[in-house]
Amino acid sequence: MKRIRYNIAPDRKIRVGRLVFLVAVMWVLTLLFFAIGLGQISSKKRQGRVEENELAVLEEKLSDVSEMAEDYQKKIGQLKKGWSKKIAFSNSMIRQKGFSFYDILNTLEERLLPDMFFSSLTVSSDSGAWINANVIATSFRKMAEFYDKFSPDNLVINKESLQSNRMVNASLSIKLPDEKN
Amino acid sequence: MDIGRFFIDFKKPSQFYYAGSGGIEAYRVRKDKVEPVAVFGDVSLFDLDTSRFAQLLEQTGNAPHIGIILNSGHFIFNILEFQRLPFRESLRKDLVEWKVKKLFPEEMDQYEHHFFQLNKSRILSVLLKRDLISRIENIFNGTGRSLVYLGNSTVEIINTVFRRKGAPDFFLEIDRHLSIVVFQSQAVPYYIRKFRVETKEDVLEELSKTLTYVANSYGEKPVTYSLVSNLDETSLGEIRGELTARQLAEITLPKRESLFLPV
């Protein structure tokens, strides 16, 4: 329970000294807190400046590192290009080394019907290349049967003609699938 | 905390006069110690005029600032309970005055009313007739002294007794034929009763009725008490004996004057 302050005297005297003292203490505390607050703010500002400087240095270092990284990327890119070409050449060499003329000729011969023959044949070791062939058959029907054998593959009939000896001459371009590659 | 009361404290005088039923008692306060100076028996403060009072003051000291403690004879106390007290001072004042007007039959304008918050829901209301205060002021005018303290003995005893550790459940203040009993729970007064009786047997009878009333109305069964009195030791001893027989234990207090003087 708080003290009951019951005093109804007409000439009550305020303890001025105590009041002044309390007000002075309040002022001192206020100024002290104000000073502490200012001190805190300026110390935080100082700390902020130090951190800003450190940040600038780090940013500088970061940009240097970024530049170096870009250089390295460029060099890597150049190296890659050079090596890609070499690798592509090596792959092509390997492909060409592994290319089987025998298989192609065997396939063509298997598909060739009786009463038909190749008058000329051009085969390239490039796996994407077309085979150019001149085929002679005894009739258009035989030729058509021969064409059918190449229905899964790419077959281009460049020219077809009937010779004077009643033989059918066809100039063809054939692209067989690359089974090995 | 009342900010105003924290900053503004009033000077306490070094010379006090207790205006009781048995006369005027003069005390001096030096370094928080109370020294009795004189007793003017069978003199009522309100019967004095300025010159007689000035003589009395001359005889008891020359302190420029005087304090007077009145006994509770002219005071009207009420302890009021509220469900909720408004936070704003002005609203609280209106609410308390409204409740006091409901209890108090006379015109409140004739009275000086003060109220004090005891806890979250309880108020102590103190009424004193304004003309008594004017009379005291008139007595002081011309004495060349300032009346810087005018208080009440029961209120000061409540401050001193109930705010200490191991406070009694009630105290009985006896000033000749005037008795006041104040009950407390958790250091907060909850019931106050004043009665005027001639003999100590009447005191005990009234006290017994009051204890019964408190038990029935508040559900409280006090077990400890204290006596604040200027009665002779024999009379007090008899009162103590009776109270002990009713299984009440006394808590002895320091000297009477150190209880009602705001030291």
XYZ file of C-alpha atoms in Angstrom:
444
model
C 0.000 0.000 0.000
C 1.277 3.427 -0.915
C 1.718 5.915 1.884
C -1.441 7.989 2.419
C -0.302 11.591 2.197
C -2.974 13.454 4.094
C -2.015 17.051 4.827
C -4.637 19.770 4.533
C -2.616 22.610 6.057
C -3.138 25.922 4.285
C 0.553 26.882 4.455
C 2.072 23.686 3.198
C 5.631 24.357 2.145
C 7.137 22.523 -0.761
C 10.614 21.200 -0.105
C 12.154 23.319 -2.813
C 15.622 21.963 -2.265
C 14.417 18.412 -2.881
C 12.429 19.486 -5.918
C 15.388 21.346 -7.409
C 17.639 18.388 -6.645
C 15.251 15.926 -8.320
C 14.829 18.167 -11.361
C 18.620 18.572 -11.575
C 19.086 14.804 -11.338
C 16.479 14.319 -14.097
C 18.295 16.842 -16.267
C 21.668 15.255 -15.638
C 20.270 11.815 -16.447
C 18.614 13.180 -19.578
C 21.845 14.824 -20.707
C 23.764 11.689 -19.844
C 21.426 9.482 -21.862
C 21.543 12.040 -24.663
C 25.347 12.015 -24.594
C 25.422 8.223 -24.497
C 23.001 8.161 -27.405
C 25.114 10.601 -29.391
C 28.210 8.596 -28.561
C 26.519 5.423 -29.755
C 25.375 7.099 -32.971
C 28.822 8.545 -33.752
C 30.523 5.250 -32.912
C 28.066 3.463 -35.185
C 28.809 6.033 -37.903
C 32.532 5.506 -37.458
C 32.060 1.783 -37.592
C 29.943 2.284 -40.689
C 32.694 4.280 -42.383
C 35.307 1.620 -41.553
C 33.014 -1.044 -42.914
C 32.371 1.032 -46.037
C 36.127 1.285 -46.644
C 36.535 -2.431 -46.141
C 33.625 -3.003 -48.477
C 35.229 -0.779 -51.144
C 38.482 -2.756 -50.878
C 36.573 -6.010 -51.149
C 34.616 -4.688 -54.126
C 37.904 -3.689 -55.783
C 39.292 -7.167 -55.174
C 36.066 -8.687 -56.422
C 36.224 -6.721 -59.680
C 39.879 -7.809 -60.149
C 38.873 -11.389 -59.553
C 35.957 -10.996 -61.977
C 38.289 -9.622 -64.651
C 40.701 -12.489 -64.097
C 37.801 -14.902 -64.320
C 36.701 -13.362 -67.602
C 40.244 -13.665 -68.977
C 40.383 -17.265 -67.896
C 37.015 -17.929 -69.483
C 38.233 -16.413 -72.746
C 41.397 -18.488 -72.655
C 39.399 -21.584 -71.876
C 37.083 -20.744 -74.776
C 40.025 -20.382 -77.137
C 41.597 -23.584 -75.904
C 38.271 -25.339 -76.268
C 37.915 -24.115 -79.858
C 41.382 -25.317 -80.743
C 40.807 -28.647 -79.084
C 37.329 -29.006 -80.541
C 38.758 -28.761 -83.989
C 41.411 -31.342 -83.135
C 38.867 -33.583 -81.495
C 36.509 -33.263 -84.452
C 39.365 -34.100 -86.800
C 40.371 -37.054 -84.631
C 36.765 -38.247 -84.508
C 36.524 -37.938 -88.255
C 39.812 -39.839 -88.622
C 38.476 -42.532 -86.328
C 35.230 -42.670 -88.240
C 36.992 -42.879 -91.554
C 39.415 -45.461 -90.224
C 36.456 -47.508 -89.089
C 34.579 -47.024 -92.343
C 33.843 -50.398 -94.081
C 33.793 -50.315 -97.863
C 33.281 -54.048 -97.727
C 29.947 -53.681 -95.860
C 28.613 -51.136 -98.343
C 29.618 -53.144 -101.371
C 28.229 -56.278 -99.719
C 24.896 -54.558 -99.067
C 24.677 -53.294 -102.623
C 25.523 -56.693 -104.012
C 22.943 -58.399 -101.827
C 20.248 -56.083 -103.011
C 21.229 -56.374 -106.625
C 18.791 -58.625 -108.447
C 19.755 -61.187 -111.081
C 19.987 -59.687 -114.588
C 21.242 -56.482 -113.119
C 24.700 -55.067 -112.706
C 26.508 -51.893 -111.689
C 28.225 -50.250 -114.608
C 29.920 -47.739 -112.305
C 30.069 -47.125 -108.578
C 31.486 -44.302 -106.541
C 31.781 -44.821 -102.777
C 33.236 -42.266 -100.388
C 34.565 -43.056 -96.926
C 32.653 -40.066 -95.545
C 29.753 -41.652 -93.667
C 27.405 -38.884 -94.682
C 28.217 -39.189 -98.378
C 26.071 -40.431 -101.127
C 26.911 -43.490 -103.238
C 26.668 -42.691 -106.926
C 25.898 -45.726 -109.066
C 24.970 -46.513 -112.630
C 22.789 -49.610 -112.737
C 21.816 -51.634 -115.778
C 18.749 -53.811 -115.694
C 16.974 -55.845 -118.271
C 13.615 -54.198 -117.683
C 11.893 -51.318 -115.958
C 10.085 -53.847 -113.729
C 13.388 -55.265 -112.519
C 14.632 -51.725 -111.959
C 11.507 -50.925 -109.934
C 12.054 -54.017 -107.783
C 15.597 -52.839 -107.207
C 14.322 -49.400 -106.157
C 11.977 -51.076 -103.650
C 14.912 -52.674 -101.906
C 16.109 -49.151 -101.058
C 12.743 -47.928 -99.720
C 14.001 -47.617 -96.115
C 17.032 -45.670 -97.329
C 17.565 -42.502 -99.248
C 17.386 -43.183 -102.985
C 17.479 -40.507 -105.640
C 16.905 -41.461 -109.250
C 18.972 -38.952 -111.166
C 18.300 -40.356 -114.611
C 16.619 -43.325 -116.165
C 16.869 -44.248 -119.812
C 16.283 -47.097 -122.214
C 19.368 -47.943 -124.202
C 19.470 -49.026 -127.766
C 20.067 -52.614 -126.669
C 16.734 -52.445 -124.739
C 18.600 -52.359 -121.374
C 17.437 -49.899 -118.757
C 20.146 -47.587 -117.521
C 19.597 -45.706 -114.244
C 21.855 -43.172 -112.633
C 21.212 -43.298 -108.878
C 22.372 -41.606 -105.710
C 21.997 -43.802 -102.645
C 22.551 -42.933 -98.998
C 22.780 -45.982 -96.772
C 22.307 -45.671 -92.969
C 25.550 -45.485 -90.926
C 25.230 -48.622 -88.798
C 28.592 -48.262 -87.090
C 28.291 -44.554 -86.263
C 3.424 6.171 -9.343
C 1.994 9.669 -8.884
C 4.598 11.783 -10.624
C 3.458 14.957 -8.910
C 3.830 13.435 -5.446
C 7.252 12.061 -6.358
C 8.568 15.494 -7.187
C 6.583 17.574 -4.763
C 7.145 16.756 -1.149
C 6.057 19.014 1.666
C 8.252 20.230 4.453
C 7.607 18.501 7.727
C 7.631 20.715 10.746
C 9.914 20.118 13.689
C 7.165 20.900 16.183
C 3.878 18.993 16.373
C 0.767 19.349 18.456
C -1.623 16.464 18.908
C -5.160 17.723 19.519
C -6.848 14.818 21.293
C -9.803 14.217 23.590
C -7.586 14.611 26.643
C -6.003 17.875 25.643
C -3.117 19.113 23.547
C 0.187 17.266 23.503
C 3.293 19.026 22.222
C 6.144 17.119 20.568
C 9.436 18.054 19.049
C 11.045 16.071 16.236
C 14.821 16.038 16.113
C 16.690 13.810 13.635
C 13.604 11.613 13.122
C 13.213 11.123 16.863
C 10.099 12.284 18.683
C 10.517 14.054 22.007
C 7.494 14.882 24.147
C 7.600 18.486 25.250
C 4.419 19.203 27.189
C 0.847 18.158 27.742
C -1.953 20.641 28.132
C -4.673 18.489 29.619
C -8.355 19.173 29.081
C -7.665 21.922 26.588
C -9.490 21.683 23.297
C -7.807 23.250 20.313
C -11.132 24.489 18.976
C -11.848 26.350 22.203
C -8.642 28.378 22.031
C -8.307 31.834 20.625
C -5.253 33.246 18.916
C -3.639 34.787 21.997
C -4.034 31.705 24.165
C -2.747 29.536 21.399
C 0.208 31.875 20.875
C 1.017 31.510 24.595
C 0.862 27.752 24.273
C 3.225 27.906 21.324
C 5.650 30.153 23.221
C 5.742 27.708 26.109
C 6.609 24.751 23.926
C 9.200 26.103 21.533
C 9.943 28.665 18.894
C 9.825 26.573 15.729
C 8.470 28.745 12.878
C 6.724 25.814 11.170
C 4.087 23.941 13.130
C 2.182 20.742 12.522
C -1.153 19.738 14.055
C -2.425 16.182 14.254
C -6.114 15.941 15.006
C -7.709 12.863 16.509
C -10.467 11.237 14.482
C -13.338 12.755 16.465
C -14.285 15.252 13.768
C -13.423 13.075 10.797
C -15.721 10.856 8.768
C -14.045 7.848 7.196
C -15.400 5.572 4.507
C -13.702 2.701 2.757
C -15.304 2.292 -0.657
C -15.073 -0.654 -3.004
C -15.313 -0.288 -6.768
C -15.294 -2.905 -9.492
C -13.045 -0.762 -11.592
C -11.529 2.643 -11.034
C -11.024 4.990 -13.992
C -7.454 5.830 -14.838
C -8.077 9.564 -15.269
C -7.884 11.499 -12.026
C -10.906 13.709 -12.790
C -13.156 10.735 -13.592
C -12.012 8.909 -10.494
C -12.806 12.001 -8.380
C -16.312 12.245 -9.839
C -16.978 8.559 -9.258
C -15.784 8.615 -5.642
C -17.755 11.773 -4.838
C -20.858 10.291 -6.382
C -20.533 7.199 -4.193
C -19.808 9.218 -1.043
C -22.862 11.413 -1.681
C -24.993 8.269 -1.774
C -23.722 7.250 1.688
C -23.412 10.636 3.263
C -26.588 12.384 4.355
C -25.297 15.922 4.768
C -24.327 18.466 2.175
C -20.853 17.645 0.954
C -20.098 21.281 0.168
C -19.646 21.916 3.880
C -16.931 19.308 4.031
C -13.383 19.116 2.795
C -13.221 15.774 1.000
C -10.047 13.888 0.226
C -9.742 10.366 -1.082
C -6.822 7.989 -1.419
C -6.501 4.896 -3.526
C -5.531 1.947 -1.326
C -5.370 -0.654 -4.066
C -6.852 -1.329 -7.517
C -10.445 -1.240 -6.287
C -10.474 0.340 -2.836
C -10.624 3.978 -1.818
C -10.312 5.630 1.584
C -12.524 8.709 1.786
C -11.886 11.308 4.494
C -14.305 14.115 5.260
C -13.701 17.025 7.603
C -15.932 20.036 8.110
C -14.544 23.105 6.397
C -15.410 25.409 9.284
C -13.094 23.417 11.580
C -10.224 23.995 9.189
C -11.101 27.708 9.038
C -11.177 27.829 12.822
C -7.717 26.341 13.041
C -6.440 28.782 10.413
C -7.930 31.655 12.380
C -6.250 30.464 15.547
C -2.903 30.488 13.752
C -3.278 33.894 12.206
C -1.399 36.368 14.285
C 0.826 33.846 16.023
C 3.664 34.563 13.636
C 4.022 30.854 12.849
C 3.023 28.844 9.777
C 0.818 25.829 9.935
C 2.569 23.590 7.446
C 1.036 20.296 8.502
C -2.551 19.460 9.390
C -3.236 15.761 9.491
C -5.121 12.979 11.211
C -3.810 10.508 13.784
C -5.658 7.442 12.461
C -4.399 7.996 8.918
C -0.828 8.331 10.196
C -1.193 5.183 12.305
C -2.439 3.318 9.224
C 0.691 4.506 7.378
C 3.010 3.489 10.194
C 1.434 0.246 11.391
C 0.028 -1.413 8.265
C 3.045 -0.786 6.084
C 5.444 -2.631 8.368
C 6.295 -6.310 8.236
C 4.198 -8.417 10.544
C 1.403 -5.839 10.764
C -1.527 -6.743 13.033
C -4.902 -7.700 11.531
C -6.414 -4.648 13.216
C -5.468 -1.869 15.538
C -7.546 -0.130 18.169
C -6.849 3.538 18.723
C -8.282 4.767 21.979
C -8.284 8.438 22.871
C -10.293 8.669 26.092
C -13.867 8.089 25.035
C -13.143 7.983 21.330
C -12.182 4.632 19.812
C -11.357 3.792 16.255
C -10.725 0.300 15.000
C -9.189 -0.298 11.584
C -8.929 -3.740 9.948
C -6.466 -4.694 7.244
C -5.831 -7.565 4.893
C -2.598 -7.800 2.882
C -1.533 -4.396 4.235
C -4.646 -2.698 2.847
C -7.385 -1.433 5.183
C -10.827 -2.783 4.400
C -12.993 -1.645 7.322
C -12.874 1.282 9.701
C -15.228 2.030 12.564
C -15.413 4.830 15.052
C -17.374 4.739 18.286
C -17.656 6.789 21.445
C -18.085 4.908 24.699
C -17.527 5.742 28.340
C -16.014 2.600 29.862
C -13.554 -0.036 28.860
C -16.277 -2.664 29.072
C -18.193 -0.703 26.453
C -15.044 -0.620 24.339
C -14.804 -4.404 24.535
C -18.480 -4.833 23.779
C -18.290 -2.608 20.717
C -15.111 -4.310 19.613
C -16.769 -7.702 19.945
C -19.718 -6.525 17.819
C -17.289 -5.179 15.253
C -15.356 -8.452 15.101
C -18.607 -10.326 14.536
C -19.627 -7.888 11.818
C -16.249 -8.231 10.098
C -16.472 -12.032 10.244
C -19.987 -12.026 8.754
C -19.522 -9.287 6.156
C -15.937 -9.806 5.065
C -15.330 -13.425 6.006
C -12.240 -12.386 7.914
C -11.213 -13.748 11.291
C -8.525 -11.462 12.713
C -6.076 -13.076 15.106
C -3.606 -10.282 15.894
C -4.140 -6.746 17.082
C -2.323 -3.713 18.370
C -3.329 -1.027 20.822
C -2.575 2.642 20.339
C -3.743 4.458 23.397
C -2.923 6.959 26.090
C -5.023 5.147 28.657
C -3.368 4.086 31.895
C -1.637 0.725 31.955
C -4.208 -0.837 34.271
C -7.082 -0.145 31.927
C -5.023 -1.255 28.986
C -4.044 -4.415 30.830
C -7.676 -5.296 31.392
C -8.459 -4.732 27.733
C -5.501 -6.893 26.762
C -6.632 -9.657 29.090
C -10.074 -9.743 27.550
C -8.725 -9.797 24.033
C -6.300 -12.597 24.900
C -9.251 -14.567 26.286
C -10.838 -14.173 22.851
C -7.713 -15.765 21.369
C -6.336 -12.589 19.944
C -2.577 -12.045 20.124
C -1.130 -8.599 20.606
C 1.616 -7.180 18.441
C 3.389 -4.570 20.501
C 4.107 -1.311 18.775
C 6.638 1.427 19.491
C 5.714 4.493 21.459
C 2.327 5.951 20.625
C 3.602 9.348 19.479
C 5.967 7.832 16.941
C 2.933 6.174 15.320
C 0.759 9.174 14.621
C 3.389 11.776 13.938
C 4.549 11.866 10.307
C 8.242 11.528 11.056
